[in-house]
Amino acid sequence: GLYVARSAGKSFSIDENGALVNSGVVSENLHLTDANSYTSSDSIEIFDADGNLIATFCGRSTGTRFQ
């Protein structure tokens, strides 16, 4: 592809008392396939309050520029 970008972000869920319930890490690899479109592969990891991995998810997306 023309360009590759990687990004990651972390999120936190807390309960009504402010205690950590779980956290998640979202990662994305984005590839510009030409000047007007892209594809990406994504992963999500969910951790409990003790840092144990409890779930993983993956996905793909595509996009095309419109005017």
PDB file of C-alpha atoms in Angstrom:
ATOM      1  CA  GLY A   1       0.000   0.000   0.000  1.00  0.00           C
ATOM      2  CA  LEU A   2       0.906   3.639  -0.195  1.00  0.00           C
ATOM      3  CA  TYR A   3       0.952   4.291   3.539  1.00  0.00           C
ATOM      4  CA  VAL A   4       0.746   2.248   6.714  1.00  0.00           C
ATOM      5  CA  ALA A   5      -0.341   3.676  10.054  1.00  0.00           C
ATOM      6  CA  ARG A   6      -0.648   1.956  13.402  1.00  0.00           C
ATOM      7  CA  SER A   7      -2.510   3.251  16.388  1.00  0.00           C
ATOM      8  CA  ALA A   8      -3.489   1.978  19.802  1.00  0.00           C
ATOM      9  CA  GLY A   9      -5.587   3.327  22.614  1.00  0.00           C
ATOM     10  CA  LYS A  10      -6.552   2.198  26.087  1.00  0.00           C
ATOM     11  CA  SER A  11      -9.909   2.685  27.776  1.00  0.00           C
ATOM     12  CA  PHE A  12     -11.122   2.085  31.315  1.00  0.00           C
ATOM     13  CA  SER A  13     -14.529   1.200  32.770  1.00  0.00           C
ATOM     14  CA  ILE A  14     -15.326   2.169  36.329  1.00  0.00           C
ATOM     15  CA  ASP A  15     -18.341   1.496  38.509  1.00  0.00           C
ATOM     16  CA  GLU A  16     -20.481   4.074  40.327  1.00  0.00           C
ATOM     17  CA  ASN A  17     -17.994   4.074  43.236  1.00  0.00           C
ATOM     18  CA  GLY A  18     -15.019   4.825  41.017  1.00  0.00           C
ATOM     19  CA  ALA A  19     -13.557   1.313  41.176  1.00  0.00           C
ATOM     20  CA  LEU A  20     -11.968  -0.121  38.056  1.00  0.00           C
ATOM     21  CA  VAL A  21     -14.201  -2.761  36.441  1.00  0.00           C
ATOM     22  CA  ASN A  22     -12.159  -3.533  33.329  1.00  0.00           C
ATOM     23  CA  SER A  23      -9.901  -2.014  30.722  1.00  0.00           C
ATOM     24  CA  GLY A  24      -9.463  -2.454  27.014  1.00  0.00           C
ATOM     25  CA  VAL A  25      -6.793  -1.941  24.394  1.00  0.00           C
ATOM     26  CA  VAL A  26      -7.831  -1.166  20.813  1.00  0.00           C
ATOM     27  CA  SER A  27      -5.188  -1.515  18.089  1.00  0.00           C
ATOM     28  CA  GLU A  28      -5.552  -0.661  14.402  1.00  0.00           C
ATOM     29  CA  ASN A  29      -3.317  -1.187  11.379  1.00  0.00           C
ATOM     30  CA  LEU A  30      -4.421   1.087   8.539  1.00  0.00           C
ATOM     31  CA  HIS A  31      -3.231   0.673   4.925  1.00  0.00           C
ATOM     32  CA  LEU A  32      -3.962   3.231   2.231  1.00  0.00           C
ATOM     33  CA  THR A  33      -4.467   1.050  -0.827  1.00  0.00           C
ATOM     34  CA  ASP A  34      -4.563   4.033  -3.186  1.00  0.00           C
ATOM     35  CA  ALA A  35      -5.208   7.776  -2.952  1.00  0.00           C
ATOM     36  CA  ASN A  36      -8.931   7.221  -2.323  1.00  0.00           C
ATOM     37  CA  SER A  37      -9.322   4.059  -0.256  1.00  0.00           C
ATOM     38  CA  TYR A  38      -8.027   2.121   2.732  1.00  0.00           C
ATOM     39  CA  THR A  39      -8.289  -1.194   4.543  1.00  0.00           C
ATOM     40  CA  SER A  40      -7.616  -1.851   8.198  1.00  0.00           C
ATOM     41  CA  SER A  41      -7.293  -4.752  10.585  1.00  0.00           C
ATOM     42  CA  ASP A  42      -8.245  -4.166  14.196  1.00  0.00           C
ATOM     43  CA  SER A  43      -7.969  -5.968  17.522  1.00  0.00           C
ATOM     44  CA  ILE A  44      -9.525  -5.375  20.924  1.00  0.00           C
ATOM     45  CA  GLU A  45      -8.319  -6.930  24.167  1.00  0.00           C
ATOM     46  CA  ILE A  46     -10.422  -6.716  27.344  1.00  0.00           C
ATOM     47  CA  PHE A  47      -8.801  -7.111  30.763  1.00  0.00           C
ATOM     48  CA  ASP A  48     -10.410  -7.522  34.182  1.00  0.00           C
ATOM     49  CA  ALA A  49      -9.539  -5.251  37.108  1.00  0.00           C
ATOM     50  CA  ASP A  50      -6.549  -7.478  37.988  1.00  0.00           C
ATOM     51  CA  GLY A  51      -5.087  -7.187  34.488  1.00  0.00           C
ATOM     52  CA  ASN A  52      -6.089 -10.663  33.323  1.00  0.00           C
ATOM     53  CA  LEU A  53      -7.058 -10.960  29.658  1.00  0.00           C
ATOM     54  CA  ILE A  54     -10.731 -11.999  29.558  1.00  0.00           C
ATOM     55  CA  ALA A  55     -11.759 -11.452  25.923  1.00  0.00           C
ATOM     56  CA  THR A  56     -10.344 -10.656  22.500  1.00  0.00           C
ATOM     57  CA  PHE A  57     -12.075  -9.424  19.367  1.00  0.00           C
ATOM     58  CA  CYS A  58     -10.877  -8.690  15.857  1.00  0.00           C
ATOM     59  CA  GLY A  59     -12.265  -6.874  12.865  1.00  0.00           C
ATOM     60  CA  ARG A  60     -11.572  -5.434   9.457  1.00  0.00           C
ATOM     61  CA  SER A  61     -12.785  -2.306   7.752  1.00  0.00           C
ATOM     62  CA  THR A  62     -12.567  -0.674   4.341  1.00  0.00           C
ATOM     63  CA  GLY A  63     -13.308   2.836   3.234  1.00  0.00           C
ATOM     64  CA  THR A  64     -13.537   4.873   0.066  1.00  0.00           C
ATOM     65  CA  ARG A  65     -13.339   8.641  -0.261  1.00  0.00           C
ATOM     66  CA  PHE A  66     -16.515  10.316  -1.473  1.00  0.00           C
ATOM     67  CA  GLN A  67     -17.172  13.870  -2.532  1.00  0.00           C
TER      68      GLN A  67
END
